[in-house]
């Protein structure tokens, strides 16, 4: 392992197809790039260059880079260089029962360097390697960059514990593999930028079921005022049973906690620690540090969001479908507004990330459910007529509308509330609305995948990805359907709700279906009264369609008119 991590990434890894997200803070340029999994042709090229079979999921175009503009110093974290540091001799290969079976399903390299597959006659792996893809990758530096030197100076944790505002955050996955359904191995990077400092974590996490837990953490700390850079490398490792016993003794859900790298990191013993430092750049370089400012979402001063007339004294009623908090009820909102007025435009991404997460969780609460049998060993989970896992749910959607508590029902009701927020977010400035919408979709995906694992015990990542893809297609379809309903009237809107939420059930209670339509209109009306800053600080709490019962019972004025005959109606048309 090279102490300073020198290396020049191949021109194709990552490819220059997308510039990614960039922020410049006090002379340092931070760029993250997140793109889809590589296609077959680039994977074959990478396989030949690496000389080993690749992981199941390779995000070869993903990267995180940090550059000091004045001096030209830079460091980059990318997939190819990380995989290139995997042991290719087989000396550190984990010897477990499934390793040969796993390798026999992967590409093999014959001696002349031609890439072939098993069905072409190769029955064994010619070149053994570490199939866990363990890497001690600490980032790639250009040869002309200044070298790190060993030090005893640790990263100043007390400074990182301060409640400083975070003006940029991103997480980038470089590769992942499920080790033939025997665990997981993953390399990812997280970067957090604060006004005075930066912290990057490049983490390799491996769980090989019934065998081993392994963690390799590289942290990069940058102090913007001194331009001092500290890199910390920590290796942790322990056997599977030891960690399982620790979790069991603490009365935690061992299976759930084993999927959390942060929790496992607390339990693993440290095997090796290394600190290296890059001394501050020249004073000339420091004077050239720059800052970037730009507009943020407009903040209205002393504006208090109000409920529609007549609803102020009825916090649990309909447009009461929506119950926005007032400024006096939310001290954190005042702090957030003040910070946003002073912060640069790059704050918008992080503000949107945090607030949209809270908003999506509020949407997901509306039809929450559980599956008690999932926590019991050997107990079969009941199924619906469509073969879905059947859970237990409470609240209006299940008890009054009569929906079945399943994953799909939860997703559709969550989507409905997300749609209501999306309609309001469309009124944000054009430069900001797409960011908010994308974060909301991302957070729903995180929640949905977590539910698949913890509630439905779907361990295979490829299966979860298929479900997530289907959900995204459903989201796009229902968005178009609800948009059409808002434009064409309540009958069309009710049809969209019936198709998506009620699964086109012919026995649905039409009175309660009308309550859902009235609820949608009421929530949108309440959201319309809220200024952008109220929505952008997450002051949204949904109510229940039950509050629309009295309104739906009222007879429409149109009922006083005579119904036209079929012939008369055709003449009018």
C-alpha atoms as one frame of an Amber mdcrd trajectory, in Angstrom:
protein
   0.000   0.000   0.000   1.418   3.353  -1.034   1.342   5.734   1.874   0.401
   8.765  -0.188  -2.085   7.055  -2.480  -0.551   8.355  -5.688  -2.192   7.298
  -8.891  -3.556   8.707 -12.129  -7.041   7.403 -12.936  -7.551   6.068 -16.430
  -9.223   8.559 -18.737 -12.364   6.435 -18.807 -12.795   6.051 -15.054 -14.723
   8.159 -14.378 -15.711   9.263 -17.872 -16.319  12.908 -18.587 -20.038  12.576
 -19.282 -21.361  14.707 -16.457 -19.850  17.554 -14.473 -21.701  16.626 -11.272
 -22.444  18.929  -8.325 -19.818  21.512  -7.414 -19.310  23.950  -4.566 -16.394
  26.341  -4.025 -15.657  27.225  -0.424 -12.753  29.484   0.549 -10.515  28.417
  -2.284 -11.379  24.714  -2.277 -13.502  23.264  -5.070 -15.514  20.182  -4.082
 -17.187  18.126  -6.821 -19.369  15.021  -6.521 -20.665  12.995  -9.433 -23.407
  10.323  -9.255 -24.388   8.416 -12.384 -26.047   5.043 -13.142 -24.370   1.637
 -13.031 -21.947   1.042 -15.881 -23.216  -0.769 -18.965 -21.756  -3.979 -20.359
 -19.090  -2.492 -22.672 -17.422  -0.227 -20.058 -17.560  -3.086 -17.528 -15.678
  -5.354 -19.930 -13.048  -2.659 -20.485 -12.645  -2.175 -16.742 -12.412  -5.935
 -16.197  -9.567  -6.270 -18.697  -7.692  -3.328 -17.180  -8.157  -4.530 -13.595
  -7.465  -8.184 -14.295 -10.196  -9.331 -11.892 -13.935  -9.939 -12.113 -15.870
  -6.793 -11.135 -18.487  -6.422  -8.371 -22.185  -6.807  -9.158 -22.827  -3.062
  -9.105 -20.100  -0.814 -10.478 -20.671   2.927 -10.468 -17.619   3.548 -12.617
 -18.536   7.137 -13.485 -19.047   8.180  -9.854 -16.397  10.204  -8.073 -15.622
  12.753  -5.377 -12.845  15.274  -5.914 -11.368  18.129  -3.900  -9.100  20.761
  -5.416  -7.235  23.717  -3.949  -7.640  26.192  -6.780  -4.681  28.469  -6.081
  -2.029  25.759  -5.646  -3.471  23.115  -7.989  -3.393  20.434  -5.277  -6.190
  17.875  -5.660  -7.381  14.476  -4.488  -9.916  12.237  -6.204 -11.888   9.195
  -5.053 -13.039   6.973  -7.939 -14.116   3.395  -8.576 -11.320   2.169 -10.824
  -8.469   3.189  -8.523 -10.296   1.718  -5.532 -10.752  -1.661  -7.245  -7.195
  -1.539  -8.532  -5.992  -1.809  -4.918  -7.917  -5.054  -4.322  -5.564  -8.010
  -3.747  -5.174  -9.827  -7.095  -2.879 -12.610  -5.881  -5.478 -14.468  -3.849
  -3.259 -14.316  -0.767  -5.905 -12.478   1.264  -8.900 -14.229  -0.323 -11.477
 -15.314   2.233 -11.834 -19.080   2.186 -15.501 -19.854   2.739 -17.872 -22.453
   1.429 -19.472 -20.203  -1.148 -16.379 -18.580  -2.658 -15.788 -21.144  -5.395
 -19.467 -21.193  -6.333 -19.454 -17.390  -6.515 -16.318 -17.193  -8.633 -17.607
 -19.806 -11.062 -20.471 -17.470 -11.977 -18.171 -14.541 -12.833 -16.021 -13.570
 -15.767 -12.614 -15.252 -15.927  -9.388 -14.085 -17.528  -7.543 -16.630 -19.636
  -3.800 -16.370 -19.989  -3.784 -14.462 -23.271  -5.852 -11.674 -21.708  -9.064
 -12.342 -23.625 -12.258 -11.944 -21.618 -14.483 -15.029 -21.738 -17.409 -16.435
 -19.796 -18.074 -19.752 -18.113 -20.353 -21.022 -20.862 -17.482 -20.585 -23.311
 -15.563 -23.425 -21.696 -13.879 -21.962 -18.655 -14.778 -24.026 -15.596 -12.565
 -22.371 -12.971 -11.131 -18.979 -12.146  -7.673 -18.772 -13.718  -6.629 -15.804
 -11.625  -7.736 -15.904  -7.946  -8.308 -12.641  -6.094  -9.931 -11.244  -2.962
 -13.604 -11.784  -3.770 -14.653  -9.515  -0.879 -13.167  -6.553  -2.822 -11.455
  -5.281   0.322  -9.481  -2.142  -0.490  -7.260   0.179   1.536  -7.879   2.944
  -0.985  -7.193   6.411   0.451  -7.759   8.535  -2.642  -5.787   9.330  -5.785
  -3.250  12.152  -5.880  -1.524  13.482  -8.963   2.277  12.820  -8.940   2.936
  16.562  -9.023   1.001  17.097  -5.807   2.745  17.654  -2.531   3.168  14.532
  -0.416   1.514  13.715   2.857   3.897  13.072   5.739   3.333  10.893   8.834
   2.066  12.718  11.899   0.659  12.109  15.357  -1.856  14.914  14.900  -5.371
  13.515  14.931  -8.447  15.035  13.308  -9.877  17.649  15.732 -13.127  15.936
  16.658 -14.121  18.723  19.048 -14.372  21.120  16.109 -16.465  18.670  14.113
 -18.876  18.246  17.022 -19.809  21.904  16.894 -23.327  22.617  15.584 -21.934
  24.456  12.559 -24.274  24.831   9.580 -23.649  22.330   6.794 -23.624  24.107
   3.455 -23.055  21.041   1.293 -23.517  17.305   1.760 -23.470  14.366  -0.614
 -23.026  10.594  -0.573 -21.587   8.692  -3.530 -21.495   4.890  -3.898 -18.519
   3.564  -5.886 -19.266  -0.162  -5.914 -21.352  -2.800  -4.162 -21.653  -6.592
  -4.172 -23.885  -9.018  -2.253 -21.315 -11.812  -2.297 -23.711 -14.401  -3.758
 -26.330 -13.463  -1.130 -23.864 -14.214   1.669 -23.519 -10.650   2.898 -22.528
  -7.312   1.453 -19.385  -5.437   0.482 -19.569  -1.761  -0.400 -17.358   1.282
  -0.911 -18.873   4.752  -0.616 -17.856   8.366   0.008 -19.593  11.012   2.089
 -18.529  14.632   2.077 -19.687  17.349   4.464 -18.734  21.002   3.938 -19.086
  23.586   6.716 -18.158  27.278   6.625 -14.731  26.773   8.224 -13.857  23.136
   7.492 -14.544  20.019   5.473 -14.753  16.314   6.315 -14.772  13.465   3.803
 -15.314   9.811   4.739 -14.437   7.056   2.268 -15.735   3.844   3.868 -15.318
   0.222   2.862 -17.818  -1.989   4.700 -18.043  -5.766   4.471 -20.332  -8.230
   6.202 -19.722 -11.873   5.330 -22.513 -13.760   7.073 -21.347 -16.135   9.808
 -17.711 -15.286   9.057 -16.478 -11.697   9.374 -17.148  -7.955   9.687 -14.578
  -5.598   8.155 -14.346  -1.804   8.007 -11.768   0.431   6.315 -12.291   4.161
   6.929 -10.372   6.986   5.270 -11.210  10.428   6.624  -9.941  13.616   5.033
 -10.126  16.769   7.136  -9.434  20.238   5.712  -9.239  23.434   7.733 -10.064
  26.258   5.319  -8.444  28.995   7.419  -5.015  27.319   7.624  -5.276  25.058
   4.551  -4.029  22.204   6.717  -5.104  18.764   5.503  -5.127  15.650   7.728
  -5.857  12.180   6.398  -6.770   9.399   8.810  -6.903   5.709   7.938  -8.519
   3.241  10.359  -8.868  -0.514   9.846 -11.367  -2.439  11.983 -12.251  -6.113
  11.918 -13.828  -8.853  14.002 -15.515 -12.216  13.569 -19.219 -12.362  12.895
 -20.220 -14.244  16.029 -18.475 -11.785  18.366 -20.445  -8.859  16.934 -23.695
 -10.825  16.955 -23.254 -11.599  20.664 -22.581  -7.941  21.480 -25.781  -6.892
  19.713 -27.770  -9.650  21.393 -26.488  -8.712  24.837 -27.574  -5.109  24.276
 -31.073  -6.394  23.417 -30.974  -4.826  19.981 -32.464  -6.230  16.795 -29.256
  -7.950  15.723 -30.268  -8.587  12.114 -31.313  -4.978  11.574 -28.213  -3.517
  13.266 -25.888  -5.730  11.235 -26.938  -3.784   8.149 -25.896  -0.466   9.724
 -22.176   0.292   9.149 -22.286   3.115  11.698 -23.518   0.807  14.464 -21.076
  -1.946  13.520 -18.221   0.564  13.523 -18.900   1.254  17.210 -18.457  -2.429
  18.046 -15.469  -3.382  15.901 -11.992  -3.294  17.503  -9.361  -1.130  15.812
  -6.639  -3.158  14.092  -4.625  -0.317  12.599  -4.595   3.511  12.611  -2.508
   5.889  10.505  -2.399   9.699  10.461  -0.698  11.671   7.704  -0.690  15.404
   7.160  -0.216  17.932   4.388   1.330  21.106   5.766  -0.449  24.413   5.087
  -0.138  25.932   1.644   1.765  29.203   1.170   0.355  32.454   2.466  -0.041
  33.590  -1.142  -2.303  30.623  -1.797  -4.341  31.409   1.283  -4.876  35.011
   0.165  -6.205  33.745  -3.148  -8.952  31.750  -1.423 -12.320  32.742  -2.756
 -15.897  32.526  -1.636 -19.006  32.131  -3.669 -22.315  33.869  -3.044 -25.579
  33.720  -4.895 -29.290  34.109  -4.374 -31.305  31.708  -2.217 -35.004  31.109
  -2.034 -36.742  34.397  -1.178 -37.554  34.687   2.523 -40.551  36.817   3.408
 -40.065  38.778   6.616 -42.649  38.444   9.390 -44.936  36.285   7.273 -46.995
  33.788   9.230 -48.701  31.061   7.196 -52.434  31.059   7.816 -55.155  28.492
   7.442 -58.127  29.270   5.186 -60.847  31.404   6.687 -62.894  29.659   9.363
 -60.364  26.911  10.050 -58.029  28.629  12.481 -59.889  27.250  15.489 -60.147
  23.708  14.127 -56.606  22.304  13.958 -57.798  18.755  13.372 -60.130  19.432
  10.499 -59.703  19.326   6.826 -57.597  21.841   5.298 -56.778  20.742   8.417
 -55.959  18.174   5.910 -52.912  20.344   6.380 -51.812  21.888   9.666 -48.840
  24.234   9.067 -47.010  25.284  12.199 -46.744  28.963  12.980 -43.445  30.775
  13.364 -44.016  31.012  17.119 -44.457  27.232  17.281 -41.183  26.527  15.476
 -38.065  28.228  16.903 -35.881  26.200  14.554 -37.657  27.795  11.617 -36.499
  31.277  12.633 -32.927  30.013  12.899 -33.154  28.301   9.512 -34.545  31.430
   7.860 -31.820  33.624   9.312 -29.118  31.218   8.207 -30.533  30.915   4.690
 -30.540  34.701   4.283 -26.811  34.813   5.003 -25.661  31.614   3.329 -24.641
  31.140  -0.309 -26.777  29.409  -2.924 -25.001  26.136  -2.282 -26.881  26.006
   1.017 -30.019  25.300  -0.993 -28.967  21.736  -1.786 -28.421  20.812   1.837
 -31.506  22.658   3.103 -33.578  20.867   0.470 -31.981  17.549   1.419 -32.821
  17.848   5.116 -36.261  19.413   4.866 -37.441  17.155   2.042 -36.489  14.155
   4.187 -38.767  15.418   6.959 -41.559  16.122   4.476 -41.376  12.653   2.938
 -41.434  11.060   6.388 -44.560  13.073   7.152 -46.129  11.723   3.956 -45.114
   8.160   4.840 -46.749   8.363   8.289 -50.233   8.681   6.846 -50.649   4.965
   6.089 -47.982   3.331   8.215 -48.288  -0.374   8.943 -46.368  -3.221  10.539
 -46.013  -6.979  10.106 -45.737  -8.543  13.585 -44.924 -11.986  12.151 -41.774
 -10.620  10.488 -39.991 -10.521  13.862 -40.931 -14.081  14.784 -38.788 -16.949
  13.572 -40.532 -19.720  11.682 -43.862 -17.871  11.494 -45.370 -17.494   8.046
 -46.412 -13.977   7.016 -50.055 -13.847   5.841 -50.649 -12.914   2.210 -53.308
 -10.871   0.427 -55.241 -12.229  -2.550 -52.581 -10.697  -4.798 -49.779 -12.444
  -2.936 -48.540  -9.357  -1.055 -47.333  -9.491   2.547 -50.328  -8.569   4.682
 -49.689  -6.238   7.599 -51.578  -4.458  10.347 -52.463  -0.789   9.981 -54.586
   1.765  11.803 -56.034   5.093  10.751 -58.635   6.411   8.328 -57.170   4.909
   5.185 -57.385   1.381   6.564 -60.301   1.570   8.997 -62.663   3.809   7.031
 -61.682   3.571   3.361 -61.062  -0.146   3.813 -57.665  -0.400   2.161 -55.512
  -3.456   2.831 -52.302  -2.689   4.783 -49.621  -3.761   2.305 -46.412  -2.252
   0.976 -48.131  -1.107  -2.222 -50.958   0.593  -0.322 -48.451   2.427   1.853
 -46.505   3.515  -1.238 -49.585   4.823  -3.052 -50.841   6.883  -0.099 -47.334
   8.223   0.471 -47.177   9.119  -3.225 -50.517  10.943  -2.972 -49.229  13.212
  -0.194 -45.896  13.681  -1.943 -47.827  14.782  -5.013 -49.635  17.454  -2.986
 -46.278  18.830  -1.850 -44.895  18.578  -5.390 -47.708  20.790  -6.692 -46.738
  23.466  -4.161 -42.991  23.085  -4.781 -43.599  23.770  -8.481 -44.261  27.349
  -7.371 -40.717  27.693  -6.002 -38.259  29.671  -8.152 -37.382  27.687 -11.268
 -33.754  27.284 -10.190 -34.738  25.534  -6.951 -37.855  23.441  -7.621 -36.056
  20.566  -9.459 -33.634  20.130  -6.543 -36.475  19.772  -4.049 -38.426  17.374
  -6.247 -35.380  15.162  -6.806 -34.563  15.018  -3.101 -38.129  13.995  -2.307
 -37.964  11.114  -4.771 -34.572  10.073  -3.387 -35.795  10.075   0.204 -38.856
   8.037  -0.713 -36.551   5.494  -2.352 -34.459   5.309   0.831 -37.553   4.786
   2.997 -39.037   2.230   0.617 -35.830   0.210   0.439 -35.410   0.309   4.210
 -38.975  -0.996   4.594 -38.294  -3.797   2.106 -35.350  -4.948   4.219 -36.577
  -4.421   7.775 -40.295  -5.214   7.363 -40.401  -7.597   4.390 -36.923  -9.149
   4.739 -36.026  -8.652   1.070 -32.258  -9.068   1.262 -31.348  -9.314  -2.439
 -30.332  -5.870  -3.687 -31.222  -6.685  -7.290 -34.795  -7.540  -6.257 -35.111
  -4.302  -4.309 -33.799  -2.328  -7.274 -36.461  -3.888  -9.486 -39.207  -2.865
  -7.062 -37.787   0.660  -6.790 -37.744   0.970 -10.560 -41.385  -0.113 -10.721
 -42.296   2.424  -8.045 -40.618   5.215  -9.985 -42.625   4.292 -13.081 -45.795
   4.342 -10.972 -44.860   7.767  -9.590 -44.520   9.259 -13.051 -47.828   7.744
 -14.143 -49.870   8.855 -11.151 -48.382  12.360 -11.333 -49.777  12.706 -14.836
 -53.112  11.260 -13.715 -53.502  13.596 -10.742 -52.430  16.587 -12.844 -55.145
  15.738 -15.349 -57.697  15.472 -12.530 -56.794  18.887 -11.126 -57.305  20.422
 -14.554 -60.413  18.553 -15.734 -62.435  18.315 -12.535 -63.295  16.168  -9.551
 -64.699  13.263 -11.564 -61.388  12.773 -13.383 -59.467  13.287 -10.138 -61.625
  10.696  -8.376 -60.919   8.240 -11.192 -57.168   8.759 -10.734 -57.457   8.149
  -6.977 -59.603   5.066  -7.621 -57.038   3.598 -10.022 -53.976   4.239  -7.873
 -54.991   4.289  -4.218 -57.998   1.964  -4.374 -56.441  -0.373  -6.972 -59.533
  -0.006  -9.195 -61.707  -1.799  -6.631 -65.286  -1.830  -7.968 -66.650  -2.165
  -4.423 -65.035   1.026  -3.132 -67.203   3.307  -0.983 -67.945   6.217  -3.344
 -68.819   8.529  -0.458 -65.387   8.042   1.074 -63.743   8.304  -2.339 -65.378
  11.726  -2.565 -63.881  12.566   0.821 -60.406  11.832  -0.553 -61.008  14.157
  -3.512 -62.242  16.919  -1.185 -59.214  16.312   1.044 -56.867  16.780  -1.913
 -58.513  20.081  -2.858 -58.478  21.249   0.754 -54.791  20.481   1.328 -53.797
  22.194  -1.918 -55.793  25.240  -0.880 -54.024  25.363   2.496 -50.613  24.924
   0.885 -51.406  27.800  -1.433 -51.766  30.119   1.563 -48.276  29.247   2.834
 -45.296  31.300   1.724 -42.230  29.579   0.285 -40.228  29.936   3.486 -42.854
  28.069   5.513 -42.842  25.133   3.125 -39.038  25.245   2.827 -38.645  24.839
   6.595 -40.862  21.759   6.721 -43.749  23.252   8.695 -46.299  20.855   7.225
 -48.465  18.362   9.100 -51.187  16.435   7.297 -54.633  15.715   8.720 -57.273
  13.192   7.644 -59.925  12.989   4.887 -62.437  12.241   7.666 -62.753  15.979
   8.258 -64.355  16.313   4.806 -67.352  14.089   5.676 -69.766  16.977   6.291
 -68.806  18.724   3.065 -69.249  15.604   0.954 -72.720  15.006   2.423 -73.923
  18.383   1.174 -76.000  18.172  -1.959 -74.480  19.773  -5.012 -76.390  22.662
  -6.560 -76.146  20.862  -9.867 -78.512  18.228  -8.474 -81.329  20.786  -8.697
 -81.140  20.770 -12.483 -82.926  18.198 -14.570 -80.821  15.440 -16.040 -80.541
  15.696 -19.822 -81.550  12.684 -21.862 -78.923  10.837 -23.846 -80.182  12.404
 -27.076 -80.163  15.911 -25.592 -76.671  15.384 -24.218 -75.370  14.327 -27.606
 -76.855  17.454 -29.205 -75.124  19.635 -26.618 -71.845  17.881 -27.285
